[in-house]
Short mmCIF file of C-alpha atoms in Angstrom, two decimals:
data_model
loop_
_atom_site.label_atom_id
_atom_site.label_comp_id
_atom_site.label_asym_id
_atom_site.label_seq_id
_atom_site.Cartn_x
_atom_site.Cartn_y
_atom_site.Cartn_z
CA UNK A 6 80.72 -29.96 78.36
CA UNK A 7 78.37 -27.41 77.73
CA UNK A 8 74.84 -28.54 77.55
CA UNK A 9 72.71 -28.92 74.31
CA UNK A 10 71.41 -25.35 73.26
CA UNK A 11 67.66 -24.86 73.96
CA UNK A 12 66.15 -23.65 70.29
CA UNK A 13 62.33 -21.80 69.91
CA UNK A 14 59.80 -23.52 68.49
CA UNK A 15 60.26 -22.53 64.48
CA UNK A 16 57.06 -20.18 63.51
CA UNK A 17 56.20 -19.47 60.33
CA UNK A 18 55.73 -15.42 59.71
CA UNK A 19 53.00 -16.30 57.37
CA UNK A 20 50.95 -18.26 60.33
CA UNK A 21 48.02 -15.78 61.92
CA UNK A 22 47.57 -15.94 65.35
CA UNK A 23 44.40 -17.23 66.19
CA UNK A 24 42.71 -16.25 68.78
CA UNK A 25 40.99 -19.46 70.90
CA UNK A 26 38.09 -21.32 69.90
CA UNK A 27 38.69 -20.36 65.98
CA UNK A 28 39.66 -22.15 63.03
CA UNK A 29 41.39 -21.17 59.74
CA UNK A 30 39.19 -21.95 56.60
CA UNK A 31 40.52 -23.05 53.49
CA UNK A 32 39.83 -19.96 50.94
CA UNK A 33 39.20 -22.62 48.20
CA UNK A 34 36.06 -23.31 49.79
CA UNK A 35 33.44 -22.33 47.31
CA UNK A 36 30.34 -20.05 48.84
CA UNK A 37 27.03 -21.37 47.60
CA UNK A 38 25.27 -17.62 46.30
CA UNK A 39 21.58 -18.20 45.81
CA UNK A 40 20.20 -17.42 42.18
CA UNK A 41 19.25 -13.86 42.15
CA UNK A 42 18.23 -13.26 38.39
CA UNK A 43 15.60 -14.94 37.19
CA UNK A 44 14.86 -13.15 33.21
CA UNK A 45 11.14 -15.52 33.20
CA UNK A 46 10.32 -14.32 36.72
CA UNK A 47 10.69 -16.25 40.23
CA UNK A 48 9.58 -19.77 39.90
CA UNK A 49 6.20 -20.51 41.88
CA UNK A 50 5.68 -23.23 44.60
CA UNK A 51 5.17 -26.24 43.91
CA UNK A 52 1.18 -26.39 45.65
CA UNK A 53 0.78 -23.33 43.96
CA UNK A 54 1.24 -24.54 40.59
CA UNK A 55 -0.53 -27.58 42.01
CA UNK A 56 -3.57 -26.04 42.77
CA UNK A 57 -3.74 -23.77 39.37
CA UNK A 58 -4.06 -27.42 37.17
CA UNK A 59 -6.92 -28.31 40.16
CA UNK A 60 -8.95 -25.67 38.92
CA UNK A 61 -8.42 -25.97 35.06
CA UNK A 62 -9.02 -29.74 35.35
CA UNK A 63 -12.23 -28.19 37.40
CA UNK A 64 -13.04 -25.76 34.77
CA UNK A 65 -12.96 -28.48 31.91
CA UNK A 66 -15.75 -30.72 33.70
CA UNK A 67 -18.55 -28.25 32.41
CA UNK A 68 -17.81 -29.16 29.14
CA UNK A 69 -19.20 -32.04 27.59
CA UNK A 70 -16.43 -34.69 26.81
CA UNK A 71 -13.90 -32.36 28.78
CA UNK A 72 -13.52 -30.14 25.51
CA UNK A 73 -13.27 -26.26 25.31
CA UNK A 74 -14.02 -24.41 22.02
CA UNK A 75 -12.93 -21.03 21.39
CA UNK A 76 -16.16 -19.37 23.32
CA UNK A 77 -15.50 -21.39 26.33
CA UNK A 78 -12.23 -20.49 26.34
CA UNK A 79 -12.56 -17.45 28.80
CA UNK A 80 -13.49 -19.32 31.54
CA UNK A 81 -10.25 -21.34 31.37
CA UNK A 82 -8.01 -18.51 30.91
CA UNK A 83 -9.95 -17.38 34.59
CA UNK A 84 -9.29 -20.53 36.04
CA UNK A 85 -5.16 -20.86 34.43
CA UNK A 86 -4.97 -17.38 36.69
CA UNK A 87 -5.20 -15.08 33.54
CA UNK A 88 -6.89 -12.18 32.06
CA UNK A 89 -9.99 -12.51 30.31
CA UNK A 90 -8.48 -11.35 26.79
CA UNK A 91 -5.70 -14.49 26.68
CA UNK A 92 -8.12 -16.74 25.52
CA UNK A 93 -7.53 -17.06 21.96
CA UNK A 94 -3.77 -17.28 22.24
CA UNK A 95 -4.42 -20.14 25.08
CA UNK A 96 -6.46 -22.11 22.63
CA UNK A 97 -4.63 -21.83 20.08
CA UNK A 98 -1.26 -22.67 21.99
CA UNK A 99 -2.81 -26.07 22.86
CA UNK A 100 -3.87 -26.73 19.40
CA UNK A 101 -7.34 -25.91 19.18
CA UNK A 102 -6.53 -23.64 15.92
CA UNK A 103 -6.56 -27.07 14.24
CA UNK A 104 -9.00 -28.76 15.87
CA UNK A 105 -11.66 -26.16 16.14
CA UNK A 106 -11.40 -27.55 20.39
CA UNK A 107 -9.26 -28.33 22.99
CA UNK A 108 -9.26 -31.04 25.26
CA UNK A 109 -8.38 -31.71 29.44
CA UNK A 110 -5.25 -33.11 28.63
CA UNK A 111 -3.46 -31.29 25.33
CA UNK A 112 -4.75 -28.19 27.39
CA UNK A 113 -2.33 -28.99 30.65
CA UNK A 114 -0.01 -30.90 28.75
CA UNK A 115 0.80 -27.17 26.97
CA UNK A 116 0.00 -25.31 30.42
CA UNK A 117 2.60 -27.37 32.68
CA UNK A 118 5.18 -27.03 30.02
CA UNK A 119 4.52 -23.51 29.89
CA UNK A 120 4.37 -23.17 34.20
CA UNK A 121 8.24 -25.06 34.03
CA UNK A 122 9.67 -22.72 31.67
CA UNK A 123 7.89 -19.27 31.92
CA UNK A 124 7.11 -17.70 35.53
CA UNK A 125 5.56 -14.23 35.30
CA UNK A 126 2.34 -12.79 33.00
CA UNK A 127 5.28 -11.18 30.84
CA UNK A 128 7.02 -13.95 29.87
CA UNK A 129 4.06 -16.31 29.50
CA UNK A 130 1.92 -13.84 27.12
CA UNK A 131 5.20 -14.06 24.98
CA UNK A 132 5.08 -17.60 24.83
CA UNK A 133 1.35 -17.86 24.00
CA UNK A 134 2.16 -15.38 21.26
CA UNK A 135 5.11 -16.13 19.47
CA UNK A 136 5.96 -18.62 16.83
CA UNK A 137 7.22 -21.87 18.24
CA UNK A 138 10.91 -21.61 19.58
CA UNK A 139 10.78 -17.93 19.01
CA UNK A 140 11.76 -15.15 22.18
CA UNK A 141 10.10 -12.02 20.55
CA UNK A 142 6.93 -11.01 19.08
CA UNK A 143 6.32 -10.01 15.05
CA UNK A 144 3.54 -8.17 13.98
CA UNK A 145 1.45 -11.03 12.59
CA UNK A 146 1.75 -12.85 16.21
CA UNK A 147 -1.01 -9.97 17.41
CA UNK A 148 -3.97 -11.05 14.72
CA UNK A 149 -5.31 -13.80 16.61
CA UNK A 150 -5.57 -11.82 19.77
CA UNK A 151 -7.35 -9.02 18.20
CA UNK A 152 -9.33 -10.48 16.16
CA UNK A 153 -10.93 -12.36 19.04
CA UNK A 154 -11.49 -8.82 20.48
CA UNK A 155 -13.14 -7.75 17.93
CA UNK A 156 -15.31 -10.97 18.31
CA UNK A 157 -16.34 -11.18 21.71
CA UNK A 158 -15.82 -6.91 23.03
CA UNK A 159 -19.06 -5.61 23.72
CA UNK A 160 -17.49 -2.24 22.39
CA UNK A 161 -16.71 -3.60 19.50
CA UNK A 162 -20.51 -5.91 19.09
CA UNK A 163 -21.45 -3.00 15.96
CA UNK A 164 -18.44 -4.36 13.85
CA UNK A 165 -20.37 -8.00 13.63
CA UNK A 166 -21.33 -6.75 10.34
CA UNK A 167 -18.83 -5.22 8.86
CA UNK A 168 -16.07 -7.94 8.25
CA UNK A 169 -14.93 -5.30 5.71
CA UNK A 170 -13.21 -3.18 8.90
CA UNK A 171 -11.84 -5.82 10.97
CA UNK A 172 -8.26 -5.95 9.21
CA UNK A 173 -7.82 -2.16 9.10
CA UNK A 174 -8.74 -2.01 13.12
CA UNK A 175 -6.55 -5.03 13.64
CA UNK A 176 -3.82 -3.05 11.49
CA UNK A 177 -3.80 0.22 13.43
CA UNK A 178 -3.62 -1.54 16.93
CA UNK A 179 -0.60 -3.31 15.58
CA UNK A 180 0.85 -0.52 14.66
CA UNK A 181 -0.12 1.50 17.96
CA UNK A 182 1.47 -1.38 19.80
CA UNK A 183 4.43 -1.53 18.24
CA UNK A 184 5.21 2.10 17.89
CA UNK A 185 4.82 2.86 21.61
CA UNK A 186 6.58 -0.93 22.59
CA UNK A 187 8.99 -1.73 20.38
CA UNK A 188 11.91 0.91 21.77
CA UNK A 189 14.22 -0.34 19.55
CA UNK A 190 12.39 -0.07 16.04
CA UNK A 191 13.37 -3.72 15.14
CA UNK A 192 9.58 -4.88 14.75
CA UNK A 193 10.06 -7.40 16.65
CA UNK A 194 9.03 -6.71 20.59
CA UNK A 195 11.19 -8.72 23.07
CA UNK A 196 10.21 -9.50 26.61
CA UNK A 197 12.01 -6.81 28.06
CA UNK A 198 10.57 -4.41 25.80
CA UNK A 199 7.42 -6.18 26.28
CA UNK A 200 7.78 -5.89 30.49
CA UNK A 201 8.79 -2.70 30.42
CA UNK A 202 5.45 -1.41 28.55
CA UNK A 203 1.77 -1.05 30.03
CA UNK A 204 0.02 -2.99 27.47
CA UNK A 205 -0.28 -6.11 29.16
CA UNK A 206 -1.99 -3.89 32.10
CA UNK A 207 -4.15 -2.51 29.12
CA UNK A 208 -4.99 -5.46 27.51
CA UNK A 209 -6.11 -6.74 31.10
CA UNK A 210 -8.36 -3.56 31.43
CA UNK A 211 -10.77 -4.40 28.51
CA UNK A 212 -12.58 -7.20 30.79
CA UNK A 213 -13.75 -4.57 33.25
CA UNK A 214 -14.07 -1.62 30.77
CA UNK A 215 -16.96 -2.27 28.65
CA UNK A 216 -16.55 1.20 26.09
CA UNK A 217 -13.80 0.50 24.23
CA UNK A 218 -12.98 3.70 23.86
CA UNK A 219 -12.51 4.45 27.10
CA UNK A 220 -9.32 2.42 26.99
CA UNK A 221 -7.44 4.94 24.50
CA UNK A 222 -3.83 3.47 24.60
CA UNK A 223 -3.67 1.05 21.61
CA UNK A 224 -7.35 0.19 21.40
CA UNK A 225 -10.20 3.18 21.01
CA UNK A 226 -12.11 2.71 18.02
CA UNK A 227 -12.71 6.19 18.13
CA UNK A 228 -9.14 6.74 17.60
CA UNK A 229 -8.98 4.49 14.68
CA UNK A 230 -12.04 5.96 13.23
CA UNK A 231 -9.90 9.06 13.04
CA UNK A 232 -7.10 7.61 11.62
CA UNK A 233 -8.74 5.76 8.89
CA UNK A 234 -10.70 8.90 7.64
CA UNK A 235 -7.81 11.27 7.57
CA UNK A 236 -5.94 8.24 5.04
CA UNK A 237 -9.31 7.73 3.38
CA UNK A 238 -9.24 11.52 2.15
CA UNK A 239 -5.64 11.48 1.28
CA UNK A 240 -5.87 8.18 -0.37
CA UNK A 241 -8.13 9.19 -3.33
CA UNK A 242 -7.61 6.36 -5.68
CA UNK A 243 -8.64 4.23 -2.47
CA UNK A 244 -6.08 1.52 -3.06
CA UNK A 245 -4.27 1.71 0.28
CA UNK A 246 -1.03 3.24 -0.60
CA UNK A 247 -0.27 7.54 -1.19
CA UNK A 248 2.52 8.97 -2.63
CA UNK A 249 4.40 12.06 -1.44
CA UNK A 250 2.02 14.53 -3.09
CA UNK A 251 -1.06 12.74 -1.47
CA UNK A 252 0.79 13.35 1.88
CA UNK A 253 1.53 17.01 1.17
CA UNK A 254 -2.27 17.71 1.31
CA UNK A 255 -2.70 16.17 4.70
CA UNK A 256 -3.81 19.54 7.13
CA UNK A 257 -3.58 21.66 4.12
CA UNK A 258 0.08 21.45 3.42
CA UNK A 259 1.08 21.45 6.93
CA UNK A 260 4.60 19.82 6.84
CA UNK A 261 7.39 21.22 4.63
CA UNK A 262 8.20 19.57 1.36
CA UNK A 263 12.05 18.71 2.24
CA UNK A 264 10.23 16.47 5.71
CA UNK A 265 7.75 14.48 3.60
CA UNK A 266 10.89 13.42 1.39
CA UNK A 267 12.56 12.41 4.15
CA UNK A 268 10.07 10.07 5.43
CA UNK A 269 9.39 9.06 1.58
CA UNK A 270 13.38 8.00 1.52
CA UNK A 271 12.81 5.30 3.95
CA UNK A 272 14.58 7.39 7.31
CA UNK A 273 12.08 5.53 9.41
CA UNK A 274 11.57 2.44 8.18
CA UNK A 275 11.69 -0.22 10.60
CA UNK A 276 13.37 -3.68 11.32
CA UNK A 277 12.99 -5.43 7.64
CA UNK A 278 10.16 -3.69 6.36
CA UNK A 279 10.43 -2.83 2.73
CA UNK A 280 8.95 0.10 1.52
CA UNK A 281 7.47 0.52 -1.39
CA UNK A 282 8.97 2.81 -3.56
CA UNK A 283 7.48 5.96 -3.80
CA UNK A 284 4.20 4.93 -1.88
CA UNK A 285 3.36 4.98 1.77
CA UNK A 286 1.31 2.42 3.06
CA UNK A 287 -2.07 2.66 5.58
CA UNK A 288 0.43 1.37 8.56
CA UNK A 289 2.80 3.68 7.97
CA UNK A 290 0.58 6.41 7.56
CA UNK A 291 -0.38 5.11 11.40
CA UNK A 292 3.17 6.15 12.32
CA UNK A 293 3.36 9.33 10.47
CA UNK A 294 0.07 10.77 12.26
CA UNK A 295 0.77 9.91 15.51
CA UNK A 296 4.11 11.47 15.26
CA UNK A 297 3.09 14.43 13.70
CA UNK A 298 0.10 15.41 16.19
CA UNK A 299 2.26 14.31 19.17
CA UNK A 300 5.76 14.84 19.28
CA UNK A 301 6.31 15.09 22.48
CA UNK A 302 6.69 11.35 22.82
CA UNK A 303 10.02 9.30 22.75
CA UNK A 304 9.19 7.35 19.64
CA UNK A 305 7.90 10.74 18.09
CA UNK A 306 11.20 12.64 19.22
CA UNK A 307 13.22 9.34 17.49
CA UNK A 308 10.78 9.62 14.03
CA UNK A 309 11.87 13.45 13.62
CA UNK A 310 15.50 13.22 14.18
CA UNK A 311 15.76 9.76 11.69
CA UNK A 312 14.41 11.95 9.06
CA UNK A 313 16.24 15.68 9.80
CA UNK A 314 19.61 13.12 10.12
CA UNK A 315 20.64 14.04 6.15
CA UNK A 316 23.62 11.71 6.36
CA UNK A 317 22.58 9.36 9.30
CA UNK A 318 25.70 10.43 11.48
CA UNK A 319 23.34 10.58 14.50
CA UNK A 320 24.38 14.35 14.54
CA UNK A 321 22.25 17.35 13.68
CA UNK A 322 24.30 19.65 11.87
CA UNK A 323 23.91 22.96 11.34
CA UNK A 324 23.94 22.49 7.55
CA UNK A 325 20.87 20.47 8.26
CA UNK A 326 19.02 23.12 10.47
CA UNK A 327 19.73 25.23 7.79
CA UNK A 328 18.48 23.10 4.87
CA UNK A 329 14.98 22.43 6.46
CA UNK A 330 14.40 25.51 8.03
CA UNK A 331 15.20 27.47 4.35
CA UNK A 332 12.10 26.33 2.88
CA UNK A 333 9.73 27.66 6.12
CA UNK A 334 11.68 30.67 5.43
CA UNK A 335 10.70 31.02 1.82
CA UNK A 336 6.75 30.35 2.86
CA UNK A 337 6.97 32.80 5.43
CA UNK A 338 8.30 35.44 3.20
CA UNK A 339 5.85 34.36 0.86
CA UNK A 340 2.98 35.10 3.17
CA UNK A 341 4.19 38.51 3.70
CA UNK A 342 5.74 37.40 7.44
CA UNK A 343 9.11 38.40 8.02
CA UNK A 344 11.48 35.63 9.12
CA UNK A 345 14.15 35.23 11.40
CA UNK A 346 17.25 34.99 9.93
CA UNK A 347 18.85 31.67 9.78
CA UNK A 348 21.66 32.96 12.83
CA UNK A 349 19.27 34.29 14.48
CA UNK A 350 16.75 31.41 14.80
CA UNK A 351 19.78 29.04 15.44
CA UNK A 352 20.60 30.87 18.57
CA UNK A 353 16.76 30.76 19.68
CA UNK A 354 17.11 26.68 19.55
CA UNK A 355 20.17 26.38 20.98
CA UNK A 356 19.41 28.01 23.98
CA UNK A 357 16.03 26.02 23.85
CA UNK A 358 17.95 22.57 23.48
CA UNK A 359 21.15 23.57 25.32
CA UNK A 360 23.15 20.87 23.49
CA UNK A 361 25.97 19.30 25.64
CA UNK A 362 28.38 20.06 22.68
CA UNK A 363 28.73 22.93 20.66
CA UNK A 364 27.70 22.98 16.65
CA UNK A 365 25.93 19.72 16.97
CA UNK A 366 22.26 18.68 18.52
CA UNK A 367 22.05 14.91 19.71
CA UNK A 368 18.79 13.12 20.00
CA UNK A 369 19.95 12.48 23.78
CA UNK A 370 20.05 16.52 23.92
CA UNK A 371 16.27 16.19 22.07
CA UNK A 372 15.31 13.98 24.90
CA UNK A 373 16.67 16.01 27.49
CA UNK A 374 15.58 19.15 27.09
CA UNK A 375 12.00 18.02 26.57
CA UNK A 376 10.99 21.21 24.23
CA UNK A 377 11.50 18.27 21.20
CA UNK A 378 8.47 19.11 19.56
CA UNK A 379 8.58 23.31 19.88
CA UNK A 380 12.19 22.42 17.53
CA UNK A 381 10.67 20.43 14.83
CA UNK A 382 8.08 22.55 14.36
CA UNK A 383 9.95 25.40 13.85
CA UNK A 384 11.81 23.48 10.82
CA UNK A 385 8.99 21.79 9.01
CA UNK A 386 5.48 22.39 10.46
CA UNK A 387 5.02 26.07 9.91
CA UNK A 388 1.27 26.70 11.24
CA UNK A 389 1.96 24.62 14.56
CA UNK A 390 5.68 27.02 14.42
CA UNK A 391 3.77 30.76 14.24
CA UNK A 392 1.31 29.15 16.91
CA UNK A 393 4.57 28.63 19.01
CA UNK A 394 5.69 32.13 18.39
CA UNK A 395 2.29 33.75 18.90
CA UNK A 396 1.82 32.12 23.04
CA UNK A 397 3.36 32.98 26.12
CA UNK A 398 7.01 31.57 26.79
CA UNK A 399 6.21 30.83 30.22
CA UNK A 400 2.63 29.29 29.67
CA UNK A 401 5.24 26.75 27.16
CA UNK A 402 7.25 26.70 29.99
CA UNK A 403 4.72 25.48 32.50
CA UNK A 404 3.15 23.39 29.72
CA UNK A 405 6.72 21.48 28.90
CA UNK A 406 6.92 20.88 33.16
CA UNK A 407 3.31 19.27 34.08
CA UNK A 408 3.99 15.74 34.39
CA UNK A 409 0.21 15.47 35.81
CA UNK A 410 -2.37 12.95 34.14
CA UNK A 411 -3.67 15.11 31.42
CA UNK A 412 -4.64 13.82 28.37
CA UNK A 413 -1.77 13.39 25.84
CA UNK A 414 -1.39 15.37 22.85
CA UNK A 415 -2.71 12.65 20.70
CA UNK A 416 -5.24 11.65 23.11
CA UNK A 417 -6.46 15.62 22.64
CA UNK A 418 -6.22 15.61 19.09
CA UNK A 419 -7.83 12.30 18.35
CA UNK A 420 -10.49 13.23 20.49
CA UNK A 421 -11.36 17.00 18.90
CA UNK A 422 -10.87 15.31 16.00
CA UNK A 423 -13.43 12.62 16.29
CA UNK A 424 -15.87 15.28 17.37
CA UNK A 425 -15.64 16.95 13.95
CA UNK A 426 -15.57 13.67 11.65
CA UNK A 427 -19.10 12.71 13.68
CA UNK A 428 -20.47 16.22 12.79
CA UNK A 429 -19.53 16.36 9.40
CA UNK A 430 -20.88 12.95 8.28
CA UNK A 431 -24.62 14.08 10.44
CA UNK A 432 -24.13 17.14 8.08
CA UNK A 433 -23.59 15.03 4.93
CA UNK A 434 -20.45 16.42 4.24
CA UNK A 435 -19.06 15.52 0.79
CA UNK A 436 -16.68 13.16 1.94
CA UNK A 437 -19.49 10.37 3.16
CA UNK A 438 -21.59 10.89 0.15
CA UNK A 439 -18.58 10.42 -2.63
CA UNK A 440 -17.48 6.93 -0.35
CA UNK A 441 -21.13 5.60 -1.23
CA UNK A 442 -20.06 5.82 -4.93
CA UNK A 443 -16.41 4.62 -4.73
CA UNK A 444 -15.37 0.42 -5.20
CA UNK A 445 -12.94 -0.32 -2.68
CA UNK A 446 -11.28 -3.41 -2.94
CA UNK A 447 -13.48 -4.69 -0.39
CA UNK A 448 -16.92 -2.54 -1.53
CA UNK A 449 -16.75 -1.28 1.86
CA UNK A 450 -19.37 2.42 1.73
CA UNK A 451 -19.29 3.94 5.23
CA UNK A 452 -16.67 3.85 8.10
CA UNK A 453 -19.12 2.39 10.77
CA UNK A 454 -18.24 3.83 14.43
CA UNK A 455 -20.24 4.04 17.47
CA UNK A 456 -23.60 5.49 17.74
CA UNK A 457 -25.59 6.20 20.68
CA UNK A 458 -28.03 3.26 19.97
CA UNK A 459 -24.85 0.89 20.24
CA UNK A 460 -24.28 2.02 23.65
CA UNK A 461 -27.51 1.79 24.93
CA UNK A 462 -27.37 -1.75 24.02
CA UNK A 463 -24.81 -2.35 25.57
CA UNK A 464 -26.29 -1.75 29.15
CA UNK A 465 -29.07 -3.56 28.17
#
């Protein structure tokens, strides 16, 4: 008998050898990942937060009854961690718009609901701001702010008496802020728009700046001053609206007659403005100027191309080139300057743009080749065009390559600008004595703006 046969061990081919010591995990296990993305910001300890509603609760024992009215609102925003300027949104997100005051406890109650839910300066500013349940900011959401600027900024103390002025100054920093923050012309500015902007840096530096004009993104007066009086002698009937022929005077018939229809047509209204028809309004005469006097900037760059875009294909054609740059053509021969030919000139900007395809500019190839504003100019802003022409290719060169800290192109022109407004009203000029005799809707007679004897004051 033979004995029993002596059979391996069965292995499966699909068991690893382990090596000692180790053990197979289960691959269903799940792997805990911490939270990496956090859209509010990171949350804050828990003693932080803690300590922050120590010192409001602090802050609100100088008060009598524990109750903060609007001026002693600044030293709460101080102790809540904030800048000076938040005041007025603070009070009036804890109710004190209705009340005329806030009190210890509606003031934490909205402060710890805002801590829980809202963990950086972006995201909480956006909160204070906004309409209840809303995640982005309108245009009206910024009066409260500024008005309480133009309140309580020593820069601003020589505007106490003239009420008249406070709605056009809160109207062009609107529009200043939304032109340069809202990217994606849908006025309404969301918090990554909002984050990704230096006005809440800005808006922090008017505690420590005391000359408001110093601080020339979004709030200068000087800057409005300028504004205002270039619309003021366009708008001739002074009732706050011009029509395309109004515009056409603006820098002596500057810009061609084919770009002022375009922005007539409605190319660059935004989000759900309505325009009315056949008049442009003081805020978007805001956008207009800026865009015209610097357009160099991204917003600028996006103005232009909206209204050269005939058929709003995003494509410049070169039937479009041609159609704007026939009527320069006609003024130069008119002035007895011989023009380029159409071909000619095309070449000229397409080896200035380099397009990345042939026959057709984008506004990425605008963008990219950063000579934006030599191109527009040569198709609707003749003078600025010839002053191209007339400099030194490689001084526009160098020019188009400093990326130092030198003032902007509106920050230049705003400036020379204001220099020649201030001499023309100590000279009496025309302009100042006609706005004594003219009604405005709000019998406003003279543009105040800052005299020497307001800024000695000041240091006072």
């Amino acid at each position: 008998m033979l004995p029993p046969a002596i059979l391996p061990a069965a292995v499966s081919p699909l068991s690893p050898t382990l090596p000692p010591n180790e053990t197979l995990v289960n691959a269903s296990v799940a792997i805990s990942i911490p939270r990496f993305y956090f859209p509010k910001g990171l949350p804050a300890s828990f003693t932080s937060l803690k300590g922050t509603i120590t010192k409001i609760e602090a802050a609100f024992t100088d008060f009598e009854d524990e109750k903060a009215d609007i001026c002693d609102m600044g030293k709460i925003a101080k102790a809540s961690g904030c800048p000076l300027y938040w005041k007025a949104p603070m009070f009036n997100a804890a109710g004190g718009e209705n009340t005329g005051f806030v009190s210890v406890h509606s003031f934490i109650a909205m402060w710890k609901k805002l801590l829980q839910m809202c963990h950086d300066d972006t995201s909480r500013f956006l909160y204070l701001l906004a309409k209840p349940g809303s995640n982005c900011l309108e245009q009206e959401d910024f009066i409260p702010l500024l008005q309480d600027i133009i309140d309580t900024h020593p820069g601003l103390r020589f505007l106490k008496n003239a009420p008249e002025f406070h709605s056009r100054y809160i109207t062009t920093v609107i529009q200043r802020i939304f032109y340069t923050v809202n990217r994606s012309w849908s006025g309404r500015i969301t918090l990554t728009e909002l984050r990704r902007s230096n006005f809440l840096q800005t808006l922090a530096l008017l505690e420590e700046e005391e000359d408001i004009n110093q601080i020339t993104d979004y709030f200068s007066y000087e800057h409005f001053y300028v504004i205002y009086c270039k619309f003021w002698e366009l708008d001739t009937d002074h009732d706050l609206y011009i029509d395309q022929k109004d515009l056409a005077r603006y820098n002596d018939h500057a810009s061609s007659n084919r770009i002022i229809e375009r922005i007539f047509s409605g190319a660059v209204t935004r989000g759900n403005t309505v325009q009315k028809e056949g008049q442009m309004s003081y805020a978007d005469f805001v956008w207009f100027l800026i865009s015209e006097e610097d357009k160099k900037t991204p917003t600028s760059v996006e103005y232009w191309y909206r209204c050269m875009d005939l058929d709003g294909d995003g494509i410049l054609s070169m039937y479009e080139l041609e159609y704007f740059y026939e009527e320069q053509y006609q003024k130069m021969e008119a002035m007895g300057i011989e023009p380029l030919p159409f071909h000619d000139l095309l070449c000229q900007m397409l080896d200035l743009v380099k397009p990345e395809f042939d026959g057709r500019i984008t506004l990425r190839d605008l963008k990219r080749c950063r000579m934006a504003h030599i191109f527009y100019d040569t198709y609707f802003s003749l003078e600025k065009y010839l002053d191209h022409e007339q400099r030194d290719p490689f001084t526009l060169q160098k020019d188009t390559e400093n990326d130092g800290p030198e003032l902007s192109e509106w920050d230049r022109y705003a400036a020379e600008e204001y220099e020649l407004l201030v001499a023309k009203e100590s000279a009496n000029d025309p302009l100042w004595e006609d706005s004594l005799e003219d009604n405005y809707e709000t019998d406003e007679v003279v543009i105040p703006r800052v005299t020497k004897q307001d800024e000695n004051i000041d240091h006072l």
